[in-house]
Short mmCIF file of C-alpha atoms in Angstrom, two decimals:
data_model
loop_
_atom_site.label_atom_id
_atom_site.label_comp_id
_atom_site.label_asym_id
_atom_site.label_seq_id
_atom_site.Cartn_x
_atom_site.Cartn_y
_atom_site.Cartn_z
CA MET A 170 -12.15 56.76 90.97
CA SER A 171 -11.72 53.28 92.36
CA LEU A 172 -8.32 51.46 92.33
CA PRO A 173 -9.38 48.80 89.77
CA ALA A 174 -10.61 51.50 87.42
CA VAL A 175 -7.34 53.40 87.75
CA LEU A 176 -5.27 50.29 87.05
CA LEU A 177 -7.45 49.47 84.03
CA GLN A 178 -7.12 53.04 82.69
CA ASP A 179 -3.33 53.06 83.23
CA SER A 180 -2.95 49.74 81.40
CA PHE A 181 -3.88 51.49 78.18
CA ARG A 182 -0.98 53.91 78.66
CA LEU A 183 1.63 51.15 78.61
CA ASP A 184 3.97 51.13 75.62
CA LEU A 185 2.95 47.70 74.37
CA PRO A 186 4.59 46.22 71.27
CA ASP A 187 2.47 45.63 68.19
CA ILE A 188 1.40 41.99 67.67
CA THR A 189 2.28 40.71 64.21
CA VAL A 190 2.15 37.33 62.57
CA PRO A 191 5.55 36.27 61.20
CA VAL A 192 6.13 35.19 57.57
CA VAL A 193 2.42 35.26 56.53
CA GLY A 194 1.69 38.73 57.92
CA SER A 195 -1.29 39.91 59.92
CA ARG A 196 -3.49 40.80 56.96
CA TRP A 197 -3.16 37.35 55.36
CA ALA A 198 -3.56 35.56 58.73
CA VAL A 199 -6.88 37.33 59.27
CA GLY A 200 -7.81 37.04 55.61
CA ILE A 201 -7.30 33.28 55.42
CA LEU A 202 -9.45 32.66 58.47
CA PHE A 203 -12.18 34.86 57.10
CA LEU A 204 -11.99 33.20 53.64
CA VAL A 205 -12.48 29.75 55.18
CA HIS A 206 -15.41 31.09 57.14
CA ILE A 207 -16.87 32.87 54.08
CA VAL A 208 -16.70 29.82 51.83
CA ILE A 209 -18.70 27.80 54.40
CA ALA A 210 -21.07 30.58 55.39
CA SER A 211 -21.80 31.72 51.87
CA TYR A 212 -22.53 28.16 50.78
CA THR A 213 -25.03 27.67 53.64
CA MET A 214 -26.66 31.07 52.83
CA GLY A 215 -27.16 29.87 49.25
CA ALA A 216 -28.31 26.43 50.24
CA VAL A 217 -30.84 27.61 52.86
CA VAL A 218 -32.59 29.53 50.09
CA LEU A 219 -32.39 26.63 47.63
CA GLY A 220 -33.59 23.98 50.10
CA PRO A 221 -37.14 25.16 50.92
CA THR A 222 -37.50 26.43 47.36
CA TYR A 223 -36.84 22.93 45.98
CA GLU A 224 -39.13 21.46 48.58
CA ALA A 225 -41.96 23.83 47.58
CA ILE A 226 -41.46 23.00 43.89
CA GLY A 227 -41.60 19.29 44.74
CA LEU A 228 -44.88 19.79 46.54
CA ALA A 229 -46.37 21.73 43.61
CA ARG A 230 -45.19 19.22 41.03
CA ARG A 231 -45.59 16.14 43.25
CA ASP A 232 -42.08 15.11 42.39
CA PRO A 233 -40.28 13.36 45.33
CA ARG A 234 -36.84 14.12 43.86
CA TYR A 235 -37.08 17.69 44.87
CA GLU A 236 -37.82 16.82 48.50
CA ARG A 237 -34.92 14.36 48.49
CA LEU A 238 -32.63 17.13 47.23
CA ALA A 239 -33.94 19.61 49.78
CA ARG A 240 -33.46 17.11 52.61
CA GLY A 241 -29.88 16.52 51.51
CA LEU A 242 -29.10 20.22 51.43
CA GLY A 243 -30.55 20.67 54.87
CA ASN A 244 -28.54 17.81 56.32
CA VAL A 245 -25.29 19.18 54.87
CA ASN A 246 -26.07 22.66 56.26
CA LEU A 247 -26.63 21.24 59.71
CA LYS A 248 -23.31 19.37 59.63
CA ILE A 249 -21.12 22.26 58.45
CA PHE A 250 -22.84 25.12 60.25
CA SER A 251 -20.83 24.80 63.43
CA LEU A 252 -17.53 24.55 61.50
CA GLY A 253 -18.28 27.85 59.69
CA ALA A 254 -19.28 29.54 62.95
CA THR A 255 -16.06 28.30 64.64
CA PHE A 256 -13.89 29.78 61.91
CA GLY A 257 -15.90 33.03 62.05
CA ALA A 258 -15.48 33.37 65.82
CA PHE A 259 -11.79 32.47 65.51
CA ALA A 260 -11.35 35.13 62.80
CA VAL A 261 -12.99 37.80 64.96
CA VAL A 262 -10.76 36.98 67.93
CA VAL A 263 -7.61 37.17 65.80
CA LEU A 264 -8.88 40.41 64.18
CA THR A 265 -9.43 41.90 67.63
CA GLY A 266 -5.89 41.04 68.79
CA LEU A 267 -4.08 42.10 65.61
CA TYR A 268 -6.23 45.14 64.72
CA PRO A 269 -7.63 46.46 68.02
CA THR A 270 -8.26 50.04 66.86
CA LEU A 271 -10.04 48.79 63.68
CA THR A 272 -12.19 46.40 65.68
CA VAL A 273 -13.26 49.03 68.18
CA THR A 274 -13.96 51.55 65.39
CA LEU A 275 -16.19 49.16 63.46
CA GLY A 276 -17.78 47.82 66.67
CA THR A 277 -18.81 51.31 67.80
CA THR A 278 -19.88 52.49 64.33
CA PHE A 279 -22.08 49.48 63.73
CA PHE A 280 -22.91 48.50 67.35
CA TRP A 281 -26.71 48.26 67.09
CA PRO A 282 -26.77 46.58 63.64
CA LEU A 283 -24.15 44.04 64.80
CA LEU A 284 -26.13 43.39 67.98
CA VAL A 285 -29.26 42.66 65.95
CA GLY A 286 -27.24 40.56 63.47
CA PHE A 287 -25.71 38.35 66.10
CA SER A 288 -28.89 38.09 68.16
CA VAL A 289 -30.87 36.69 65.22
CA TRP A 290 -28.79 33.52 65.37
CA PHE A 291 -30.83 32.35 68.36
CA VAL A 292 -33.86 32.20 66.05
CA VAL A 293 -31.84 30.74 63.17
CA ILE A 294 -30.39 27.86 65.17
CA PHE A 295 -33.77 26.91 66.62
CA ALA A 296 -35.48 27.08 63.22
CA MET A 297 -32.66 25.11 61.59
CA LEU A 298 -32.82 22.32 64.16
CA THR A 299 -36.60 21.98 63.79
CA TYR A 300 -36.40 22.13 60.02
CA ASN A 301 -33.89 19.34 59.74
CA LEU A 302 -34.41 17.12 62.80
CA ARG A 303 -38.22 17.13 62.77
CA TRP A 304 -38.67 16.95 59.02
CA ASP A 305 -41.22 14.10 59.03
CA ARG A 306 -43.08 15.33 62.08
CA PHE A 307 -44.57 18.46 60.59
CA ARG A 308 -48.22 17.89 59.93
CA SER A 309 -48.25 20.64 57.33
CA ARG A 310 -45.62 20.49 54.57
CA ALA A 311 -46.31 24.18 53.84
CA LEU A 312 -45.44 24.97 57.46
CA HIS A 313 -42.22 23.04 57.08
CA VAL A 314 -41.33 25.05 53.97
CA ALA A 315 -42.09 28.25 55.93
CA ASP A 316 -39.70 27.07 58.68
CA GLY A 317 -36.99 26.62 56.03
CA TYR A 318 -37.56 30.15 54.73
CA LEU A 319 -37.38 31.42 58.32
CA VAL A 320 -33.84 29.99 58.52
CA ALA A 321 -32.98 31.67 55.25
CA ALA A 322 -34.44 35.02 56.32
CA GLY A 323 -32.59 34.92 59.65
CA GLU A 324 -29.25 34.16 58.01
CA HIS A 325 -29.72 36.98 55.53
CA VAL A 326 -30.40 39.51 58.31
CA PHE A 327 -26.82 38.84 59.24
CA LEU A 328 -25.75 39.23 55.60
CA VAL A 329 -27.44 42.65 55.46
CA VAL A 330 -25.34 43.76 58.41
CA ILE A 331 -22.02 42.26 57.33
CA VAL A 332 -22.25 43.76 53.89
CA ALA A 333 -22.73 47.15 55.53
CA VAL A 334 -19.48 46.73 57.45
CA ASP A 335 -17.59 45.26 54.50
CA SER A 336 -18.67 47.93 52.02
CA TYR A 337 -18.00 50.71 54.54
CA MET A 338 -14.38 49.63 54.76
CA LEU A 339 -13.91 50.22 51.04
CA THR A 340 -16.33 53.13 50.33
CA PRO A 341 -17.08 54.78 53.71
CA GLY A 342 -20.08 57.06 53.68
CA SER A 343 -19.86 60.80 54.38
CA GLY A 344 -21.26 60.53 57.91
CA ALA A 345 -22.41 58.20 60.66
CA GLY A 346 -25.58 56.18 61.10
CA ALA A 347 -27.42 55.49 57.91
CA ALA A 348 -24.76 57.17 55.83
CA ALA A 349 -22.21 54.66 57.10
CA PHE A 350 -24.60 51.78 56.61
CA PHE A 351 -25.91 52.64 53.17
CA ASN A 352 -22.61 53.70 51.62
CA PRO A 353 -21.94 53.93 47.85
CA THR A 354 -21.32 50.25 47.22
CA TYR A 355 -23.78 48.81 49.79
CA TRP A 356 -26.74 47.93 47.55
CA PRO A 357 -24.77 46.52 44.63
CA GLU A 358 -22.62 44.38 47.01
CA LEU A 359 -25.64 43.14 48.91
CA GLY A 360 -27.41 42.03 45.71
CA HIS A 361 -24.17 40.69 44.26
CA ARG A 362 -23.43 38.53 47.31
CA PHE A 363 -27.01 37.35 47.75
CA VAL A 364 -27.25 36.14 44.13
CA GLY A 365 -23.63 35.01 44.16
CA ASN A 366 -24.23 32.72 47.11
CA ILE A 367 -27.00 30.94 45.24
CA SER A 368 -25.02 30.82 42.02
CA TRP A 369 -21.73 29.43 43.27
CA ALA A 370 -23.46 27.02 45.69
CA SER A 371 -25.57 25.66 42.75
CA PHE A 372 -22.50 25.17 40.57
CA PHE A 373 -20.77 23.45 43.45
CA ILE A 374 -23.77 21.22 44.18
CA ALA A 375 -23.76 20.20 40.49
CA ALA A 376 -20.08 19.25 40.73
CA VAL A 377 -20.65 17.21 43.89
CA ALA A 378 -23.68 15.52 42.36
CA VAL A 379 -21.56 14.46 39.32
CA VAL A 380 -19.06 12.83 41.67
CA TYR A 381 -21.86 11.04 43.48
CA SER A 382 -23.34 9.85 40.23
CA ALA A 383 -20.03 8.28 39.28
CA ARG A 384 -19.91 6.47 42.61
CA SER A 385 -23.55 5.39 42.62
CA ARG A 386 -24.15 1.62 42.53
CA THR A 387 -27.77 1.62 41.44
CA PRO A 388 -29.26 3.07 38.25
CA GLU A 389 -31.86 4.93 40.33
CA ASP A 390 -29.26 6.76 42.42
CA ARG A 391 -27.14 7.50 39.36
CA ALA A 392 -30.13 8.99 37.53
CA PHE A 393 -31.07 11.05 40.62
CA HIS A 394 -27.62 12.56 40.99
CA GLN A 395 -27.43 13.35 37.30
CA TRP A 396 -30.81 15.04 37.60
CA VAL A 397 -29.51 17.09 40.59
CA ALA A 398 -26.44 18.07 38.58
CA ARG A 399 -28.52 19.31 35.70
CA ARG A 400 -30.99 21.22 37.79
CA SER A 401 -28.22 22.83 39.88
CA MET A 402 -26.15 23.82 36.86
CA VAL A 403 -29.14 25.56 35.30
CA VAL A 404 -29.84 27.51 38.53
CA GLY A 405 -26.16 28.40 38.83
CA PHE A 406 -26.00 29.62 35.23
CA LEU A 407 -29.19 31.71 35.37
CA THR A 408 -28.20 33.39 38.68
CA LEU A 409 -24.70 33.98 37.25
CA LEU A 410 -26.25 36.21 34.61
CA VAL A 411 -27.79 38.35 37.33
CA GLN A 412 -24.62 38.30 39.43
CA ALA A 413 -22.56 39.59 36.53
CA GLY A 414 -24.88 42.56 36.03
CA LEU A 415 -24.76 43.40 39.75
CA GLY A 416 -20.97 43.08 39.64
CA ALA A 417 -20.85 45.80 36.95
CA LEU A 418 -22.96 48.04 39.21
CA TYR A 419 -20.58 47.34 42.11
CA VAL A 420 -17.59 48.42 40.00
CA GLU A 421 -19.36 51.65 39.09
CA GLY A 422 -20.20 52.25 42.74
CA LEU A 423 -16.55 51.73 43.69
CA LYS A 424 -15.47 54.12 40.92
CA ALA A 425 -17.82 56.81 42.26
CA GLY A 426 -17.35 56.15 46.02
CA SER A 427 -13.54 55.64 46.18
CA PRO A 428 -11.92 56.69 42.88
CA GLY A 429 -8.45 56.18 44.31
CA ALA A 430 -9.21 52.60 45.29
CA PHE A 431 -10.68 51.97 41.89
CA GLU A 432 -7.57 53.30 40.11
CA TYR A 433 -5.25 51.26 42.37
CA SER A 434 -7.26 48.09 41.96
CA PHE A 435 -7.55 48.30 38.17
CA GLN A 436 -4.21 49.82 37.26
CA GLY A 437 -2.00 49.20 40.28
CA PRO A 438 0.10 46.20 41.21
CA VAL A 439 -2.93 44.05 41.95
CA ALA A 440 -4.71 44.74 38.65
CA TRP A 441 -3.89 41.22 37.54
CA LEU A 442 -6.49 39.89 40.00
CA TRP A 443 -9.26 41.37 37.81
CA ILE A 444 -7.87 39.45 34.84
CA VAL A 445 -7.90 36.23 36.91
CA GLN A 446 -11.49 37.06 37.91
CA ALA A 447 -12.45 37.54 34.28
CA VAL A 448 -10.81 34.21 33.41
CA PHE A 449 -12.77 32.42 36.16
CA LEU A 450 -16.00 34.07 35.07
CA GLY A 451 -15.16 33.05 31.49
CA ILE A 452 -14.68 29.43 32.56
CA LEU A 453 -18.14 29.43 34.14
CA VAL A 454 -19.85 31.04 31.09
CA ALA A 455 -17.93 28.85 28.61
CA GLY A 456 -18.41 25.75 30.78
CA SER A 457 -22.15 26.32 30.83
CA ASN A 458 -22.24 26.74 27.09
CA LEU A 459 -20.16 23.57 26.57
CA TYR A 460 -22.55 21.73 28.81
CA PHE A 461 -25.49 22.83 26.66
CA THR A 462 -23.60 21.60 23.59
CA LEU A 463 -22.55 18.28 25.05
CA SER A 464 -26.03 17.45 26.34
CA ARG A 465 -27.84 18.17 23.10
CA VAL A 466 -29.64 15.40 21.18
CA PRO A 467 -28.41 15.54 18.51
CA ARG A 468 -25.48 18.01 18.79
CA PRO A 469 -26.08 20.68 16.11
CA GLY A 470 -23.29 22.78 14.66
CA LEU A 471 -25.00 26.01 15.77
CA SER A 472 -24.66 25.03 19.42
CA THR A 473 -20.98 24.38 19.01
CA ALA A 474 -20.48 27.65 17.14
CA LEU A 475 -22.21 29.61 19.91
CA SER A 476 -19.89 28.07 22.48
CA VAL A 477 -16.86 29.08 20.44
CA VAL A 478 -18.09 32.65 20.03
CA VAL A 479 -18.83 33.00 23.74
CA VAL A 480 -15.39 31.77 24.69
CA ALA A 481 -13.82 34.31 22.30
CA LEU A 482 -15.85 37.19 23.78
CA VAL A 483 -14.92 36.19 27.31
CA VAL A 484 -11.25 36.07 26.45
CA ALA A 485 -11.51 39.51 24.79
CA GLY A 486 -13.10 40.94 27.93
CA ALA A 487 -10.24 39.57 30.05
CA LEU A 488 -7.46 41.26 28.04
CA PRO A 489 -4.97 43.23 30.22
CA ALA A 490 -5.11 47.01 30.66
CA GLY A 491 -2.27 47.43 28.10
CA VAL A 492 -4.62 46.11 25.42
CA ILE A 493 -7.85 47.76 26.65
CA PRO A 494 -6.98 51.09 28.24
CA ARG A 495 -9.11 52.77 30.83
CA GLN A 496 -10.72 55.14 28.27
CA LEU A 497 -12.16 52.01 26.60
CA PHE A 498 -13.13 50.27 29.80
CA TRP A 499 -16.72 50.07 28.53
CA LEU A 500 -15.51 47.50 26.01
CA ARG A 501 -15.12 44.97 28.78
CA TYR A 502 -18.77 45.43 29.72
CA ALA A 503 -19.80 45.19 26.07
CA PHE A 504 -17.84 41.90 25.53
CA LEU A 505 -19.22 40.44 28.73
CA ALA A 506 -22.81 41.54 28.05
CA LEU A 507 -22.71 40.09 24.55
CA ALA A 508 -21.26 36.80 25.86
CA LEU A 509 -24.00 36.58 28.49
CA ALA A 510 -26.74 37.44 25.95
CA LEU A 511 -25.54 34.76 23.58
CA SER A 512 -25.31 32.29 26.49
CA LEU A 513 -28.89 33.03 27.45
CA ALA A 514 -30.02 32.50 23.83
CA HIS A 515 -28.03 29.23 23.79
CA PHE A 516 -29.75 28.16 27.02
CA LEU A 517 -33.24 28.89 25.60
CA ALA A 518 -32.46 26.98 22.42
CA TRP A 519 -31.14 24.10 24.55
CA ARG A 520 -34.35 24.00 26.58
CA ARG A 521 -36.55 24.01 23.46
CA GLY A 522 -34.52 21.62 21.36
CA GLY A 523 -34.32 18.80 23.83
CA SER A 524 -31.37 17.56 25.88
CA ALA A 525 -29.88 14.28 26.92
CA ALA A 526 -31.52 12.21 29.61
CA PRO A 527 -29.72 12.80 32.95
CA ALA A 528 -28.24 9.31 33.05
CA ASP A 529 -26.97 9.59 29.47
CA LEU A 530 -24.81 12.63 29.93
CA PRO A 531 -21.37 11.90 28.40
CA ARG A 532 -18.22 11.81 30.43
CA SER A 533 -17.03 15.11 28.92
CA GLY A 534 -20.22 16.82 30.16
CA ARG A 535 -19.66 15.48 33.66
CA LEU A 536 -16.07 16.79 33.61
CA VAL A 537 -17.36 20.24 32.57
CA LEU A 538 -19.77 20.31 35.49
CA ALA A 539 -17.00 19.31 37.93
CA ALA A 540 -14.70 22.03 36.56
CA THR A 541 -17.34 24.76 36.77
CA GLY A 542 -18.16 23.82 40.37
CA VAL A 543 -14.57 24.21 41.54
CA THR A 544 -14.14 27.40 39.51
CA ALA A 545 -17.30 28.94 40.98
CA MET A 546 -15.92 28.50 44.48
CA MET A 547 -12.53 30.01 43.49
CA LEU A 548 -14.23 32.99 41.82
CA PHE A 549 -16.33 33.74 44.85
CA LEU A 550 -13.24 33.72 47.15
CA LEU A 551 -11.23 35.83 44.68
CA MET A 552 -13.90 38.54 44.79
CA GLY A 553 -13.30 38.95 48.50
CA VAL A 554 -9.53 39.18 47.93
CA ILE A 555 -10.06 41.90 45.30
CA ARG A 556 -12.23 43.97 47.70
CA THR A 557 -9.53 43.73 50.38
CA THR A 558 -6.52 44.54 48.15
CA ALA A 559 -8.30 47.55 46.66
CA ARG A 560 -7.97 49.31 49.98
CA THR A 561 -4.15 49.40 49.58
CA ASP A 562 -2.69 50.04 53.07
CA PHE A 563 -5.99 51.31 54.47
CA THR A 564 -8.25 49.15 56.58
CA ILE A 565 -11.01 51.79 56.25
CA TYR A 566 -10.24 53.47 52.97
CA GLY A 567 -9.18 57.06 53.32
CA ARG A 568 -9.71 57.06 57.08
CA LEU A 569 -7.68 54.45 58.90
CA ARG A 570 -4.40 52.99 57.76
CA GLU A 571 -3.18 49.51 58.66
CA ASN A 572 -0.36 50.78 60.92
CA GLN A 573 -2.92 52.82 62.86
CA SER A 574 -5.29 49.89 63.07
CA THR A 575 -2.72 47.59 64.69
CA GLN A 576 -2.03 49.99 67.57
CA VAL A 577 -3.41 49.34 71.03
CA TYR A 578 -6.77 51.17 71.31
CA GLN A 579 -6.53 54.38 73.30
CA PRO A 580 -9.69 55.64 75.08
CA PRO A 581 -10.79 59.08 73.96
CA SER A 582 -10.49 60.67 77.43
CA GLU A 583 -9.94 59.94 81.08
CA ARG A 584 -13.70 60.15 81.60
CA PHE A 585 -14.13 57.12 79.34
CA TYR A 586 -14.15 54.92 82.44
CA PRO A 587 -16.21 55.68 85.60
#
């Protein structure tokens, strides 16, 4: 064995101290970096699906407002993409230094999927640049829409891989390879995050559009931004209904895949996070119903009554475990399902009965949209915190504890190096 190889091998035998982050702690230091990355990356993943979809609808309906909206979404994505990637790279570097054994374990378990996931960004970046910077130079608008969907497809290849790693850490499969990739919570989490990206991004776009409408100096711009707010709120609400159903499937997958983590998360010291999540979800559902009521012409009493009933059902579903014990956990699903069903009925009645013109939306309606947009972002981030805290002191639940993950990685044998 050569001298450099011997020195490299011996370096792993040194009794090096663990690296920790003072005050905040290593887990929160890594978590904060990843949360900042996730809020940017998840928004772009939702927006890259919405952009070409709006552009295609505009072509079909010959409505230039849809193309203007799609162009705006594309420009924002291009501006914040590098910021999200920077935080993501920073988070991985910090994770590697603070949790070397965990990083090597995940890297070797998912080496080929991660290699594919990171390699696809070469295609994504090229397609994103051509989609945004050569918008008016495409001879075929259909080809331009296809380029936008290529960006979306590429970004979601990475989502497919990252969800496998994330779900494996909470509900690891019984073996390696496909069993590790397609673990008990993989499919529900993948669908939940895909739809959730579109939902929270739409709610947030509606909130931003409301702010822009208030700052607009021309009636045309004000009307456009009110129109964007209305369209985005509707998309956010409809996808929220699907997201809630997939969330219930995810909880059932967690219960089956890691019963101990389920018990700890729902009845342990962090159980209050689920109540906060239910409150945030309730704000979104109630806010959507209030928007339907406030934008009615005229405002009938039935619409107001539906909003009140939905709020009551959401509050009932968010009651603590002391009120709704585990044996009656199904009541939470029942309350939520009924609230969502009534909300959907309210939405259909709103569509059929006529609603206020975009520029005539009252101030209270604009405030509701702004509140739901901020809440949607907070809800999405909270879901990531809940998944992490459910692992207790494990980094890979049931297999690798945090104190083991922070140790300097030891090669399996002396033959590890040539």
